[in-house]
CSV table of C-alpha atoms in Angstrom, one decimal:
chain,number,residue,atom,x,y,z
A,1449,UNK,CA,-98.7,201.4,-133.6
A,1450,UNK,CA,-95.1,202.6,-134.0
A,1451,UNK,CA,-93.5,201.8,-137.3
A,1452,UNK,CA,-89.8,201.4,-138.0
A,1453,UNK,CA,-88.9,203.4,-141.1
A,1454,UNK,CA,-86.1,201.1,-142.1
A,1455,UNK,CA,-88.3,198.0,-141.8
A,1456,UNK,CA,-91.1,199.7,-143.6
A,1457,UNK,CA,-88.7,200.5,-146.5
A,1458,UNK,CA,-87.5,196.9,-146.7
A,1459,UNK,CA,-91.1,195.6,-146.7
A,1460,UNK,CA,-92.1,198.1,-149.4
A,1461,UNK,CA,-89.1,197.3,-151.7
A,1462,UNK,CA,-88.9,193.6,-151.1
A,1463,UNK,CA,-88.0,192.4,-154.6
A,1464,UNK,CA,-84.3,193.1,-154.1
A,1465,UNK,CA,-81.3,190.8,-154.6
A,1466,UNK,CA,-79.9,192.0,-151.3
A,1467,UNK,CA,-82.9,191.0,-149.1
A,1468,UNK,CA,-84.6,187.8,-148.0
A,1469,UNK,CA,-87.3,187.0,-145.5
A,1470,UNK,CA,-87.3,184.0,-143.1
A,1471,UNK,CA,-89.8,182.5,-140.7
A,1472,UNK,CA,-88.8,182.2,-137.1
A,1473,UNK,CA,-88.7,178.3,-137.5
A,1474,UNK,CA,-86.0,178.4,-140.2
A,1475,UNK,CA,-83.3,175.7,-139.9
A,1476,UNK,CA,-79.7,176.5,-139.1
A,1477,UNK,CA,-78.7,174.9,-142.5
A,1478,UNK,CA,-81.1,177.2,-144.4
A,1479,UNK,CA,-79.8,180.2,-142.6
A,1480,UNK,CA,-76.2,179.3,-143.3
A,1481,UNK,CA,-76.9,178.9,-147.0
A,1482,UNK,CA,-78.5,182.3,-147.1
A,1483,UNK,CA,-75.6,183.9,-145.3
A,1484,UNK,CA,-73.1,182.3,-147.6
A,1485,UNK,CA,-75.1,183.3,-150.7
A,1486,UNK,CA,-75.1,187.0,-149.6
A,1487,UNK,CA,-71.4,186.9,-148.6
A,1488,UNK,CA,-70.5,185.6,-152.1
A,1489,UNK,CA,-72.5,188.3,-153.8
A,1490,UNK,CA,-72.9,191.9,-152.8
A,1491,UNK,CA,-73.9,191.6,-149.1
A,1492,UNK,CA,-77.5,191.4,-148.0
A,1493,UNK,CA,-80.0,191.4,-145.1
A,1494,UNK,CA,-82.2,188.7,-143.7
A,1495,UNK,CA,-85.4,189.7,-142.0
A,1496,UNK,CA,-86.7,187.1,-139.6
A,1497,UNK,CA,-90.4,187.1,-138.6
A,1498,UNK,CA,-91.7,187.7,-142.1
A,1499,UNK,CA,-93.5,185.0,-144.3
A,1500,UNK,CA,-94.6,185.3,-147.9
A,1501,UNK,CA,-98.1,184.6,-149.1
A,1502,UNK,CA,-99.0,182.6,-152.2
A,1503,UNK,CA,-98.2,185.5,-154.4
A,1504,UNK,CA,-94.8,186.2,-152.8
A,1505,UNK,CA,-95.9,189.3,-150.9
A,1506,UNK,CA,-94.4,189.7,-147.4
A,1507,UNK,CA,-96.6,189.1,-144.4
A,1508,UNK,CA,-95.4,190.0,-140.9
A,1509,UNK,CA,-95.8,187.1,-138.4
A,1510,UNK,CA,-93.4,188.4,-135.8
A,1511,UNK,CA,-91.3,186.4,-133.3
A,1512,UNK,CA,-92.7,185.2,-130.0
A,1513,UNK,CA,-90.8,186.2,-126.9
A,1514,UNK,CA,-89.6,182.6,-126.1
A,1515,UNK,CA,-88.3,182.2,-129.6
A,1516,UNK,CA,-86.2,185.4,-129.8
A,1517,UNK,CA,-83.0,184.3,-128.0
A,1518,UNK,CA,-82.9,180.8,-129.5
A,1519,UNK,CA,-83.3,182.3,-133.0
A,1520,UNK,CA,-80.4,184.7,-132.4
A,1521,UNK,CA,-78.3,181.8,-131.2
A,1522,UNK,CA,-79.2,179.8,-134.2
A,1523,UNK,CA,-78.2,182.7,-136.6
A,1524,UNK,CA,-74.9,183.1,-134.7
A,1525,UNK,CA,-74.1,179.4,-134.9
A,1526,UNK,CA,-75.0,179.3,-138.6
A,1527,UNK,CA,-72.5,182.1,-139.4
A,1528,UNK,CA,-69.7,180.7,-137.2
A,1529,UNK,CA,-70.1,176.9,-137.5
A,1530,UNK,CA,-72.1,176.1,-140.6
A,1531,UNK,CA,-70.5,178.6,-143.0
A,1532,UNK,CA,-67.0,177.8,-144.1
A,1533,UNK,CA,-65.0,179.9,-143.4
A,1534,UNK,CA,-66.9,181.5,-140.5
A,1535,UNK,CA,-68.2,185.0,-141.1
A,1536,UNK,CA,-69.2,187.7,-138.6
A,1537,UNK,CA,-72.8,189.0,-139.1
A,1538,UNK,CA,-74.7,191.7,-137.4
A,1539,UNK,CA,-77.8,190.6,-135.5
A,1540,UNK,CA,-80.3,193.2,-134.3
A,1541,UNK,CA,-83.8,192.9,-132.6
A,1542,UNK,CA,-86.2,195.5,-134.0
A,1543,UNK,CA,-89.8,196.4,-133.6
A,1544,UNK,CA,-92.3,197.3,-136.3
A,1545,UNK,CA,-96.1,197.8,-136.3
A,1546,UNK,CA,-96.4,196.0,-132.9
A,1547,UNK,CA,-94.3,193.0,-134.0
A,1548,UNK,CA,-90.8,192.0,-132.9
A,1549,UNK,CA,-88.4,191.0,-135.8
A,1550,UNK,CA,-84.8,190.1,-136.0
A,1551,UNK,CA,-82.6,191.6,-138.8
A,1552,UNK,CA,-79.4,189.9,-139.8
A,1553,UNK,CA,-76.9,192.0,-141.9
A,1554,UNK,CA,-74.4,190.0,-143.9
A,1555,UNK,CA,-71.2,191.8,-145.2
A,1556,UNK,CA,-69.8,191.2,-148.7
A,1557,UNK,CA,-66.9,188.7,-148.6
A,1558,UNK,CA,-63.8,189.9,-150.4
A,1559,UNK,CA,-60.9,187.6,-150.5
A,1560,UNK,CA,-62.5,184.2,-149.7
A,1561,UNK,CA,-65.3,182.0,-151.1
A,1562,UNK,CA,-68.0,180.9,-148.6
A,1563,UNK,CA,-69.5,177.5,-148.6
A,1564,UNK,CA,-72.6,176.1,-146.8
A,1565,UNK,CA,-73.4,172.4,-146.8
A,1566,UNK,CA,-70.2,171.7,-148.9
A,1567,UNK,CA,-71.5,174.0,-151.8
A,1568,UNK,CA,-70.5,177.4,-153.0
A,1569,UNK,CA,-73.7,179.4,-153.3
A,1570,UNK,CA,-74.3,182.9,-154.5
A,1571,UNK,CA,-77.3,185.3,-154.5
A,1572,UNK,CA,-78.3,186.0,-158.1
A,1573,UNK,CA,-81.4,188.2,-158.5
A,1574,UNK,CA,-83.8,186.8,-155.8
A,1575,UNK,CA,-82.5,183.2,-155.8
A,1576,UNK,CA,-79.6,181.3,-154.2
A,1577,UNK,CA,-77.6,179.5,-156.9
A,1578,UNK,CA,-75.1,176.6,-156.4
A,1579,UNK,CA,-72.1,177.6,-158.5
A,1580,UNK,CA,-70.7,175.0,-160.9
A,1581,UNK,CA,-66.8,174.6,-161.0
A,1582,UNK,CA,-66.3,177.1,-163.9
A,1583,UNK,CA,-68.4,179.7,-162.0
A,1584,UNK,CA,-66.5,179.0,-158.8
A,1585,UNK,CA,-63.3,179.7,-160.7
A,1586,UNK,CA,-64.7,182.9,-162.1
A,1587,UNK,CA,-65.8,184.0,-158.6
A,1588,UNK,CA,-62.3,183.1,-157.3
A,1589,UNK,CA,-60.7,185.3,-160.0
A,1590,UNK,CA,-63.0,188.2,-159.1
A,1591,UNK,CA,-62.0,187.8,-155.5
A,1592,UNK,CA,-58.3,187.7,-156.3
A,1593,UNK,CA,-58.0,184.1,-155.0
A,1594,UNK,CA,-57.2,182.7,-158.4
A,1595,UNK,CA,-54.9,184.7,-160.8
A,1596,UNK,CA,-56.1,184.2,-164.3
A,1597,UNK,CA,-52.8,185.5,-165.5
A,1598,UNK,CA,-51.0,182.4,-164.2
A,1599,UNK,CA,-53.2,179.9,-166.0
A,1600,UNK,CA,-51.6,177.9,-168.8
A,1601,UNK,CA,-52.7,178.9,-172.3
A,1602,UNK,CA,-54.3,176.0,-174.2
A,1603,UNK,CA,-52.5,175.2,-177.5
A,1604,UNK,CA,-49.5,177.4,-176.7
A,1605,UNK,CA,-45.9,176.2,-176.6
A,1606,UNK,CA,-42.6,177.7,-175.7
A,1607,UNK,CA,-42.1,178.5,-179.4
A,1608,UNK,CA,-44.9,181.0,-179.1
A,1609,UNK,CA,-42.7,183.2,-176.8
A,1610,UNK,CA,-40.1,185.5,-178.2
A,1611,UNK,CA,-36.9,184.9,-176.2
A,1612,UNK,CA,-35.4,188.1,-177.8
A,1613,UNK,CA,-38.2,190.1,-176.1
A,1614,UNK,CA,-37.4,188.3,-172.9
A,1615,UNK,CA,-33.7,189.2,-173.2
A,1616,UNK,CA,-34.7,192.9,-173.9
A,1617,UNK,CA,-36.8,192.9,-170.8
A,1618,UNK,CA,-33.9,191.5,-168.8
A,1619,UNK,CA,-31.6,194.3,-170.0
A,1620,UNK,CA,-34.3,196.9,-169.1
A,1621,UNK,CA,-34.8,195.4,-165.7
A,1622,UNK,CA,-31.0,195.1,-165.0
A,1623,UNK,CA,-30.6,198.8,-165.9
A,1624,UNK,CA,-33.2,199.9,-163.3
A,1625,UNK,CA,-32.1,200.1,-159.8
A,1626,UNK,CA,-34.9,198.1,-158.1
A,1627,UNK,CA,-36.0,199.8,-155.0
A,1628,UNK,CA,-36.4,198.6,-151.4
A,1629,UNK,CA,-40.2,198.1,-151.7
A,1630,UNK,CA,-39.7,195.0,-153.8
A,1631,UNK,CA,-39.7,191.8,-151.9
A,1632,UNK,CA,-36.2,190.8,-150.8
A,1633,UNK,CA,-36.6,187.3,-152.3
A,1634,UNK,CA,-37.3,188.8,-155.7
A,1635,UNK,CA,-34.6,191.4,-155.7
A,1636,UNK,CA,-32.1,189.2,-157.6
A,1637,UNK,CA,-32.9,189.3,-161.3
A,1638,UNK,CA,-32.7,185.8,-162.9
A,1639,UNK,CA,-29.6,185.7,-165.2
A,1640,UNK,CA,-31.2,184.1,-168.3
A,1641,UNK,CA,-34.5,184.4,-170.2
A,1642,UNK,CA,-35.8,181.0,-169.1
A,1643,UNK,CA,-35.1,181.8,-165.5
A,1644,UNK,CA,-37.0,185.1,-165.8
A,1645,UNK,CA,-40.0,183.3,-167.4
A,1646,UNK,CA,-40.2,180.9,-164.5
A,1647,UNK,CA,-39.6,183.5,-161.8
A,1648,UNK,CA,-42.3,185.9,-163.2
A,1649,UNK,CA,-45.0,183.3,-163.8
A,1650,UNK,CA,-44.7,183.6,-167.6
A,1651,UNK,CA,-44.4,179.8,-167.9
A,1652,UNK,CA,-45.8,177.0,-165.7
A,1653,UNK,CA,-45.0,173.3,-165.5
A,1654,UNK,CA,-47.8,170.9,-166.5
A,1655,UNK,CA,-47.8,167.1,-166.1
A,1656,UNK,CA,-48.6,166.5,-169.8
A,1657,UNK,CA,-46.6,169.1,-171.7
A,1658,UNK,CA,-43.9,170.3,-169.4
A,1659,UNK,CA,-43.3,174.1,-169.5
A,1660,UNK,CA,-46.3,175.9,-171.0
A,1661,UNK,CA,-46.7,179.7,-171.5
A,1662,UNK,CA,-49.2,181.3,-169.1
A,1663,UNK,CA,-51.6,184.1,-169.9
A,1664,UNK,CA,-49.1,186.6,-168.5
A,1665,UNK,CA,-46.3,185.1,-170.6
A,1666,UNK,CA,-48.2,185.3,-173.9
A,1667,UNK,CA,-49.5,188.8,-173.3
A,1668,UNK,CA,-46.0,190.2,-172.3
A,1669,UNK,CA,-43.6,188.1,-174.4
A,1670,UNK,CA,-45.8,186.3,-177.0
A,1671,UNK,CA,-44.8,186.5,-180.7
A,1672,UNK,CA,-48.4,187.2,-181.6
A,1673,UNK,CA,-50.5,187.7,-178.4
A,1674,UNK,CA,-53.7,188.4,-180.3
A,1675,UNK,CA,-53.5,184.9,-181.8
A,1676,UNK,CA,-54.5,183.6,-178.4
A,1677,UNK,CA,-56.2,186.6,-177.0
A,1678,UNK,CA,-57.9,188.6,-179.7
A,1679,UNK,CA,-59.5,190.8,-177.0
A,1680,UNK,CA,-56.2,192.0,-175.6
A,1681,UNK,CA,-56.0,194.9,-178.2
A,1682,UNK,CA,-56.8,198.6,-177.5
A,1683,UNK,CA,-59.3,200.4,-179.6
A,1684,UNK,CA,-58.9,204.2,-179.9
A,1685,UNK,CA,-61.7,206.2,-181.4
A,1686,UNK,CA,-62.0,209.9,-182.1
A,1687,UNK,CA,-65.6,210.8,-181.9
A,1688,UNK,CA,-67.7,213.7,-183.4
A,1689,UNK,CA,-69.4,215.6,-180.6
A,1690,UNK,CA,-70.0,214.6,-177.1
A,1691,UNK,CA,-71.6,211.2,-177.7
A,1692,UNK,CA,-71.4,208.4,-180.3
A,1693,UNK,CA,-74.7,209.4,-182.1
A,1694,UNK,CA,-72.9,211.2,-184.9
A,1695,UNK,CA,-70.2,208.7,-185.7
A,1696,UNK,CA,-66.4,209.0,-185.4
A,1697,UNK,CA,-63.6,210.7,-187.2
A,1698,UNK,CA,-61.0,208.0,-187.0
A,1699,UNK,CA,-60.5,204.7,-185.3
A,1700,UNK,CA,-57.5,202.5,-184.8
A,1701,UNK,CA,-57.0,199.0,-183.2
A,1702,UNK,CA,-53.6,198.7,-181.5
A,1703,UNK,CA,-52.2,195.2,-181.2
A,1704,UNK,CA,-49.0,193.6,-179.9
A,1705,UNK,CA,-47.4,192.8,-176.5
A,1706,UNK,CA,-48.5,194.8,-173.5
A,1707,UNK,CA,-45.5,197.1,-173.5
A,1708,UNK,CA,-46.1,197.9,-177.2
A,1709,UNK,CA,-49.8,198.5,-176.5
A,1710,UNK,CA,-48.9,201.2,-174.0
A,1711,UNK,CA,-46.3,202.9,-176.0
A,1712,UNK,CA,-48.4,202.9,-179.2
A,1713,UNK,CA,-51.6,204.0,-177.5
A,1714,UNK,CA,-49.9,206.9,-175.7
A,1715,UNK,CA,-48.2,208.1,-178.8
A,1716,UNK,CA,-51.4,207.9,-180.8
A,1717,UNK,CA,-53.5,209.8,-178.2
A,1718,UNK,CA,-50.7,212.5,-178.1
A,1719,UNK,CA,-50.8,212.8,-181.9
A,1720,UNK,CA,-54.6,213.2,-182.2
A,1721,UNK,CA,-55.2,215.5,-179.2
A,1722,UNK,CA,-55.2,219.3,-179.6
A,1723,UNK,CA,-52.2,221.4,-178.5
A,1724,UNK,CA,-52.8,225.0,-177.7
A,1725,UNK,CA,-50.2,227.8,-177.8
A,1726,UNK,CA,-49.7,230.3,-175.0
A,1727,UNK,CA,-47.3,233.2,-174.9
A,1728,UNK,CA,-45.8,233.1,-171.4
A,1729,UNK,CA,-44.5,236.3,-169.8
A,1730,UNK,CA,-47.3,238.7,-170.6
A,1731,UNK,CA,-48.8,239.8,-167.2
A,1732,UNK,CA,-52.0,241.0,-168.8
A,1733,UNK,CA,-52.7,237.4,-170.1
A,1734,UNK,CA,-51.3,234.9,-167.6
A,1735,UNK,CA,-52.9,234.3,-164.2
A,1736,UNK,CA,-51.1,236.0,-161.3
A,1737,UNK,CA,-50.0,232.6,-159.9
A,1738,UNK,CA,-48.0,232.0,-163.1
A,1739,UNK,CA,-46.5,235.4,-163.4
A,1740,UNK,CA,-44.8,235.3,-160.0
A,1741,UNK,CA,-41.6,234.0,-161.7
A,1742,UNK,CA,-42.1,235.9,-165.0
A,1743,UNK,CA,-39.2,235.3,-167.4
A,1744,UNK,CA,-37.3,238.3,-168.9
A,1745,UNK,CA,-38.6,237.4,-172.4
A,1746,UNK,CA,-41.8,236.1,-173.8
A,1747,UNK,CA,-41.7,232.4,-174.6
A,1748,UNK,CA,-44.2,230.3,-176.6
A,1749,UNK,CA,-45.4,227.4,-174.5
A,1750,UNK,CA,-47.3,224.5,-175.9
A,1751,UNK,CA,-50.3,223.3,-173.7
A,1752,UNK,CA,-51.6,219.8,-174.5
A,1753,UNK,CA,-55.2,219.0,-174.2
A,1754,UNK,CA,-54.3,216.2,-171.8
A,1755,UNK,CA,-51.0,216.0,-169.8
A,1756,UNK,CA,-48.8,213.3,-171.3
A,1757,UNK,CA,-47.8,211.8,-168.0
A,1758,UNK,CA,-51.5,211.5,-167.0
A,1759,UNK,CA,-52.4,209.8,-170.3
A,1760,UNK,CA,-49.5,207.4,-169.9
A,1761,UNK,CA,-50.4,206.5,-166.4
A,1762,UNK,CA,-54.1,205.9,-167.1
A,1763,UNK,CA,-53.3,203.7,-170.2
A,1764,UNK,CA,-50.8,201.7,-168.1
A,1765,UNK,CA,-53.3,201.3,-165.3
A,1766,UNK,CA,-55.9,200.0,-167.7
A,1767,UNK,CA,-53.5,197.5,-169.3
A,1768,UNK,CA,-52.2,196.4,-165.9
A,1769,UNK,CA,-55.5,195.9,-164.1
A,1770,UNK,CA,-58.0,194.9,-166.7
A,1771,UNK,CA,-59.8,191.5,-166.4
A,1772,UNK,CA,-58.2,189.5,-169.2
A,1773,UNK,CA,-60.6,186.6,-168.4
A,1774,UNK,CA,-63.4,188.8,-169.9
A,1775,UNK,CA,-62.9,187.3,-173.3
A,1776,UNK,CA,-65.4,189.4,-175.1
A,1777,UNK,CA,-64.2,192.9,-174.0
A,1778,UNK,CA,-61.2,195.0,-174.8
A,1779,UNK,CA,-59.8,198.3,-173.6
A,1780,UNK,CA,-61.7,201.2,-175.3
A,1781,UNK,CA,-60.3,204.7,-175.4
A,1782,UNK,CA,-62.6,207.4,-176.8
A,1783,UNK,CA,-61.7,211.0,-177.4
A,1784,UNK,CA,-64.9,213.2,-177.4
A,1785,UNK,CA,-65.0,216.9,-178.0
A,1786,UNK,CA,-65.4,217.5,-174.2
A,1787,UNK,CA,-63.5,214.6,-172.7
A,1788,UNK,CA,-61.1,211.6,-172.9
A,1789,UNK,CA,-62.7,208.4,-171.8
A,1790,UNK,CA,-60.9,205.1,-171.0
A,1791,UNK,CA,-63.0,202.0,-170.4
A,1792,UNK,CA,-61.3,198.9,-168.9
A,1793,UNK,CA,-63.0,195.5,-168.8
A,1794,UNK,CA,-63.7,194.1,-165.3
A,1795,UNK,CA,-64.9,195.8,-162.2
A,1796,UNK,CA,-62.7,196.9,-159.3
A,1797,UNK,CA,-60.8,194.0,-158.0
A,1798,UNK,CA,-60.7,192.4,-154.6
A,1799,UNK,CA,-61.7,194.8,-151.8
A,1800,UNK,CA,-61.1,198.0,-153.8
A,1801,UNK,CA,-64.1,200.4,-154.1
A,1802,UNK,CA,-64.6,203.8,-155.5
A,1803,UNK,CA,-64.4,205.1,-151.9
A,1804,UNK,CA,-61.1,203.6,-151.0
A,1805,UNK,CA,-59.4,203.4,-154.4
A,1806,UNK,CA,-56.8,206.1,-153.5
A,1807,UNK,CA,-56.0,204.6,-150.2
A,1808,UNK,CA,-56.0,200.8,-150.7
A,1809,UNK,CA,-54.0,198.5,-153.0
A,1810,UNK,CA,-55.0,195.3,-154.7
A,1811,UNK,CA,-53.7,193.9,-158.0
A,1812,UNK,CA,-55.7,191.6,-160.2
A,1813,UNK,CA,-52.6,190.8,-162.2
A,1814,UNK,CA,-49.6,191.0,-159.8
A,1815,UNK,CA,-47.2,189.3,-162.2
A,1816,UNK,CA,-48.1,191.6,-165.1
A,1817,UNK,CA,-47.7,194.6,-162.7
A,1818,UNK,CA,-44.3,193.3,-161.7
A,1819,UNK,CA,-43.1,193.0,-165.3
A,1820,UNK,CA,-44.4,196.5,-166.0
A,1821,UNK,CA,-42.6,197.7,-163.0
A,1822,UNK,CA,-39.3,196.2,-164.2
A,1823,UNK,CA,-39.9,197.6,-167.6
A,1824,UNK,CA,-40.3,201.2,-166.3
A,1825,UNK,CA,-44.0,201.7,-167.0
A,1826,UNK,CA,-44.9,201.5,-163.3
A,1827,UNK,CA,-42.8,203.6,-160.8
A,1828,UNK,CA,-44.2,202.3,-157.6
A,1829,UNK,CA,-47.0,199.8,-156.9
A,1830,UNK,CA,-50.2,201.4,-155.8
A,1831,UNK,CA,-49.1,204.9,-156.7
A,1832,UNK,CA,-50.5,205.3,-160.2
A,1833,UNK,CA,-53.9,207.0,-159.5
A,1834,UNK,CA,-52.3,209.0,-156.7
A,1835,UNK,CA,-49.9,210.5,-159.2
A,1836,UNK,CA,-52.7,211.3,-161.7
A,1837,UNK,CA,-54.7,213.2,-159.1
A,1838,UNK,CA,-51.6,215.1,-157.9
A,1839,UNK,CA,-50.4,216.0,-161.4
A,1840,UNK,CA,-53.8,217.2,-162.5
A,1841,UNK,CA,-54.1,219.3,-159.3
A,1842,UNK,CA,-50.7,220.8,-159.9
A,1843,UNK,CA,-51.8,222.0,-163.3
A,1844,UNK,CA,-55.1,223.4,-162.0
A,1845,UNK,CA,-57.1,220.8,-163.8
A,1846,UNK,CA,-60.1,219.0,-162.4
A,1847,UNK,CA,-59.8,215.5,-160.9
A,1848,UNK,CA,-60.8,212.6,-163.2
A,1849,UNK,CA,-64.3,211.0,-162.9
A,1850,UNK,CA,-64.1,207.3,-162.1
A,1851,UNK,CA,-67.2,205.1,-162.2
A,1852,UNK,CA,-67.9,201.4,-162.1
A,1853,UNK,CA,-70.4,200.0,-164.6
A,1854,UNK,CA,-70.7,196.5,-163.3
A,1855,UNK,CA,-68.8,195.1,-166.3
A,1856,UNK,CA,-65.9,197.5,-166.2
A,1857,UNK,CA,-64.4,200.8,-165.0
A,1858,UNK,CA,-64.5,204.1,-166.9
A,1859,UNK,CA,-62.2,207.0,-166.2
A,1860,UNK,CA,-63.0,210.4,-167.7
A,1861,UNK,CA,-60.8,213.4,-168.2
A,1862,UNK,CA,-62.6,216.7,-169.1
A,1863,UNK,CA,-61.1,218.7,-171.9
A,1864,UNK,CA,-60.1,222.3,-171.1
A,1865,UNK,CA,-60.8,223.2,-174.8
A,1866,UNK,CA,-64.4,221.9,-174.8
A,1867,UNK,CA,-66.0,225.3,-174.3
A,1868,UNK,CA,-64.2,226.8,-177.3
A,1869,UNK,CA,-65.3,224.2,-179.8
A,1870,UNK,CA,-68.4,225.2,-181.7
A,1871,UNK,CA,-69.9,221.8,-182.5
A,1872,UNK,CA,-73.7,221.9,-182.9
A,1873,UNK,CA,-75.1,218.7,-181.5
A,1874,UNK,CA,-78.2,218.9,-183.7
A,1875,UNK,CA,-76.4,219.2,-187.0
A,1876,UNK,CA,-77.3,216.5,-189.6
A,1877,UNK,CA,-73.8,216.4,-191.0
A,1878,UNK,CA,-70.5,216.5,-189.1
A,1879,UNK,CA,-69.1,219.9,-188.4
A,1880,UNK,CA,-65.6,220.7,-189.8
A,1881,UNK,CA,-62.7,219.5,-187.9
A,1882,UNK,CA,-61.4,222.2,-185.4
A,1883,UNK,CA,-58.0,223.6,-185.9
A,1884,UNK,CA,-55.4,221.2,-184.4
A,1885,UNK,CA,-53.6,224.2,-182.8
A,1886,UNK,CA,-56.3,226.8,-181.8
A,1887,UNK,CA,-55.0,230.3,-182.5
A,1888,UNK,CA,-56.8,231.9,-179.6
A,1889,UNK,CA,-57.7,230.3,-176.3
A,1890,UNK,CA,-58.3,231.8,-172.9
A,1891,UNK,CA,-55.4,232.0,-170.5
A,1892,UNK,CA,-54.3,228.6,-169.4
A,1893,UNK,CA,-52.1,228.0,-166.4
A,1894,UNK,CA,-48.5,227.0,-167.3
A,1895,UNK,CA,-48.0,223.3,-166.9
A,1896,UNK,CA,-46.3,222.5,-163.7
A,1897,UNK,CA,-42.9,220.7,-163.9
A,1898,UNK,CA,-42.2,217.7,-161.8
A,1899,UNK,CA,-39.1,217.6,-159.5
A,1900,UNK,CA,-37.4,215.4,-162.2
A,1901,UNK,CA,-38.1,218.0,-164.9
A,1902,UNK,CA,-36.8,220.8,-162.7
A,1903,UNK,CA,-33.6,218.9,-162.1
A,1904,UNK,CA,-33.2,218.1,-165.9
A,1905,UNK,CA,-33.9,221.8,-166.8
A,1906,UNK,CA,-31.4,223.1,-164.2
A,1907,UNK,CA,-28.7,220.7,-165.3
A,1908,UNK,CA,-29.0,221.7,-168.9
A,1909,UNK,CA,-29.2,225.4,-168.0
A,1910,UNK,CA,-25.9,225.0,-166.1
A,1911,UNK,CA,-24.0,222.9,-168.7
A,1912,UNK,CA,-25.6,224.1,-171.9
A,1913,UNK,CA,-26.6,220.7,-173.2
A,1914,UNK,CA,-26.9,217.1,-172.0
A,1915,UNK,CA,-27.3,213.6,-173.4
A,1916,UNK,CA,-29.8,211.0,-172.3
A,1917,UNK,CA,-27.1,209.0,-170.5
A,1918,UNK,CA,-26.0,212.1,-168.6
A,1919,UNK,CA,-29.6,212.7,-167.4
A,1920,UNK,CA,-30.0,209.0,-166.4
A,1921,UNK,CA,-26.9,209.4,-164.3
A,1922,UNK,CA,-28.3,212.5,-162.8
A,1923,UNK,CA,-31.5,210.6,-161.8
A,1924,UNK,CA,-30.2,207.2,-160.8
A,1925,UNK,CA,-33.5,206.1,-159.1
A,1926,UNK,CA,-35.6,206.7,-162.2
A,1927,UNK,CA,-36.0,204.3,-165.1
A,1928,UNK,CA,-34.9,205.1,-168.6
A,1929,UNK,CA,-38.5,205.3,-169.8
A,1930,UNK,CA,-39.5,207.7,-167.0
A,1931,UNK,CA,-36.7,210.0,-167.9
A,1932,UNK,CA,-37.5,209.9,-171.6
A,1933,UNK,CA,-41.2,210.8,-170.9
A,1934,UNK,CA,-40.0,213.7,-168.6
A,1935,UNK,CA,-37.8,215.0,-171.5
A,1936,UNK,CA,-40.6,214.5,-174.0
A,1937,UNK,CA,-43.0,216.5,-171.9
A,1938,UNK,CA,-40.4,219.3,-171.5
A,1939,UNK,CA,-40.0,219.4,-175.3
A,1940,UNK,CA,-43.8,219.6,-175.7
A,1941,UNK,CA,-43.9,222.5,-173.3
A,1942,UNK,CA,-41.4,224.4,-175.4
A,1943,UNK,CA,-38.7,224.2,-172.8
A,1944,UNK,CA,-36.2,221.8,-174.4
A,1945,UNK,CA,-35.0,221.2,-178.0
A,1946,UNK,CA,-33.7,217.9,-179.4
A,1947,UNK,CA,-30.6,217.9,-181.5
A,1948,UNK,CA,-29.3,215.0,-183.6
A,1949,UNK,CA,-30.3,211.4,-183.3
A,1950,UNK,CA,-29.2,208.0,-181.9
A,1951,UNK,CA,-26.6,207.8,-179.2
A,1952,UNK,CA,-25.3,211.3,-180.0
A,1953,UNK,CA,-28.6,213.0,-179.4
A,1954,UNK,CA,-28.4,216.0,-177.1
A,1955,UNK,CA,-30.9,218.3,-175.5
A,1956,UNK,CA,-30.7,222.1,-175.0
A,1957,UNK,CA,-32.9,224.8,-173.6
A,1958,UNK,CA,-35.1,226.1,-176.3
A,1959,UNK,CA,-34.1,229.5,-177.7
A,1960,UNK,CA,-36.3,232.2,-176.2
A,1961,UNK,CA,-37.7,234.7,-178.7
A,1962,UNK,CA,-39.2,238.1,-177.9
């Protein structure tokens, strides 16, 4: 008898959460429940014509000829009429070992919750479970139907919001020239702090208490956000070696509002990473691609272990898209000898997968993203990771590794200095700290400059010096923070120098020394 390899594999590996067996006589209601349970989980397949013995082992019984069409019709009706909302399933008639079977493939639902018999059911392990109201809410948050960021914070009042911080945000947002991709209805910035809080979902009206801060409001404008969300901090750890078995060198917990978390985390990572020195302009040392525009004099160039713009974008992405409803988890950033690793709680949101993450857009926290956009942390919605890949490619660095663990997302950046750190993994005591600025490293490509940085450098070369306000006028479609980071990166590369402080601070090209 001919066997079907796909069916044989299903029968051999039948203890799976994504597989269920049904007899040909199964009712439409039972089929609908199974379809809804798979759609609310991670998809699944139902194989009709298989029974289970007393020990739970599959036994093929097949489907008689006269039962085949009625069964297919029953499956189709269950998916379209007994599941709410209706769902399209794939129904196929297959043969295996002389028997005729019917295989129903159920896709994973993304932005809806499916019910059968008035209940929200979900496949968990090998059972269908009716979800309780809190579990339904959690599933709705995972699917993006319910935004946790807009829920009122128990015990919080308007006094827990810092109106000075709201006013500062208004000033930042007003100074940015909001672009056309923002919705027309939201283009007008509210004129006062309370108007902004309402418009951005930072407060919500409740019947009992009137206006109450939301999760987004406390996280972004709260006087003490960790008082209500002690898991909203960022932990940064510098680790010995390439795993955690030998302990860590230093560890810090960063607390505060979301904008403060990003700024402090990026500054701290920049401070603890290694920075190599490279003499640019020696043809025997630099790669050919870099020496095509060789300067007339040798210039010392600083090469950071990880590009500043990439670190900033990844930290911002973690803060913007983490699952804040995961109360027991916080963002963890670990600097190993061979990589930088950022772990963000919560899996990929909505319909986003590792396969489409660079091509699709979905925000778990759209209000927080909007506030970060107005504050200058986000340049354009949905472009963060695209920029990271492009910037790394421009510098000749490998793309980041992104993986989903089920409970979160981990992004890894390999270190270009890893091969030059002698760190014995079997040592019983920690090896000495490597020199912060290695004296000798192999040739490293010169960091590429963005279009903004090229404009800044060209302007200063022409005029001799420039203030921040002049550069902001030069780049009217860029936020203050974006221009500041471009300048900071040029200083790190040894291209610019800073003079003075405060409003009179100016920037010049760094003096070139033979």
